Coordinates of C-alpha atoms in Angstrom, one line a residue:
Q1 CA 13.9 33.0 -14.3
F2 CA 14.1 30.9 -17.4
D3 CA 17.1 28.9 -16.1
H4 CA 15.1 28.1 -13.0
F5 CA 12.2 26.8 -15.0
V6 CA 14.5 24.6 -17.2
T7 CA 16.3 23.2 -14.1
L8 CA 12.9 22.4 -12.5
Q9 CA 11.9 20.6 -15.7
Q10 CA 15.1 18.6 -15.7
V11 CA 14.7 17.6 -12.0
S12 CA 11.1 16.6 -12.5
R13 CA 12.0 14.5 -15.6
R14 CA 14.8 12.8 -13.7
Q15 CA 12.6 11.9 -10.8
I16 CA 9.9 10.5 -13.1
S17 CA 12.3 8.5 -15.2
S18 CA 14.3 7.2 -12.2
T19 CA 11.3 5.8 -10.3
V20 CA 11.4 2.1 -10.1
R21 CA 8.3 0.6 -11.7
R22 CA 6.9 -2.3 -9.8
Q23 CA 5.7 -5.3 -11.7
L24 CA 2.1 -6.0 -10.6
V25 CA 1.2 -9.6 -10.4
N26 CA -2.1 -10.5 -12.2
K27 CA -4.3 -12.1 -9.5
V28 CA -7.4 -12.2 -11.7
P29 CA -7.0 -15.8 -13.0
D30 CA -6.6 -17.1 -9.4
K31 CA -9.6 -15.1 -8.2
Q32 CA -11.7 -16.4 -11.1
K33 CA -10.7 -20.0 -10.3
L34 CA -11.6 -19.4 -6.6
F35 CA -15.0 -17.8 -7.2
Q36 CA -16.1 -20.1 -10.0
E37 CA -15.3 -23.3 -8.0
A38 CA -18.4 -25.4 -7.5
N39 CA -18.1 -26.2 -3.8
G40 CA -21.6 -25.3 -2.6
M41 CA -20.4 -22.1 -0.8
P42 CA -22.2 -18.9 -1.5
V43 CA -20.2 -16.5 -3.6
H44 CA -20.3 -13.7 -1.0
L45 CA -18.4 -16.0 1.4
K46 CA -15.8 -17.5 -0.9
G47 CA -13.2 -14.8 -0.2
G48 CA -12.5 -16.3 3.3
V49 CA -12.7 -15.0 6.8
S50 CA -12.7 -11.3 5.9
D51 CA -15.7 -11.8 3.6
A52 CA -17.6 -13.6 6.4
V53 CA -16.8 -10.8 8.9
L54 CA -17.8 -8.2 6.4
Y55 CA -21.0 -10.0 5.6
R56 CA -22.0 -10.4 9.2
A57 CA -21.2 -6.8 10.0
T58 CA -23.3 -5.6 7.1
M59 CA -26.2 -7.9 8.1
G60 CA -26.0 -6.7 11.7
L61 CA -25.9 -3.0 10.8
T62 CA -28.8 -3.6 8.3
V63 CA -31.0 -5.3 11.0
L64 CA -30.1 -2.6 13.6
G65 CA -30.8 0.2 11.1
T66 CA -34.2 -1.4 10.1
A67 CA -35.2 -1.8 13.7
Y68 CA -34.3 1.8 14.5
V69 CA -36.3 3.1 11.5
I70 CA -39.3 1.1 12.6
Y71 CA -38.9 2.4 16.2
E72 CA -38.8 6.0 14.9
L73 CA -41.8 5.5 12.6
V74 CA -43.9 4.1 15.5
K75 CA -42.7 6.9 17.8
A76 CA -43.7 9.5 15.2
A77 CA -47.1 7.8 14.5
L78 CA -48.0 7.5 18.1
P79 CA -47.0 10.8 19.8
Q80 CA -47.1 10.8 23.6
K81 CA -49.8 12.9 25.3
K82 CA -48.6 16.0 27.2
G83 CA -49.6 16.6 30.8

């Protein structure tokens, strides 16, 4: 049983040490330059098309959610008469 444990440790060490470590590119300076650029564009849209789509989807869901809440509040405040 002890031999099995030692073998397992050796295999796990070998896998960890043999994994190729990827070099991550630091994108922060590029993003800082992009977002600090004074071009008159709102900061929430400076990220490009994906930011614009995300912004519009969020605004649409917010408006729809607000309208639905108001509808439900009015419906609860003015119950229909039975009969």
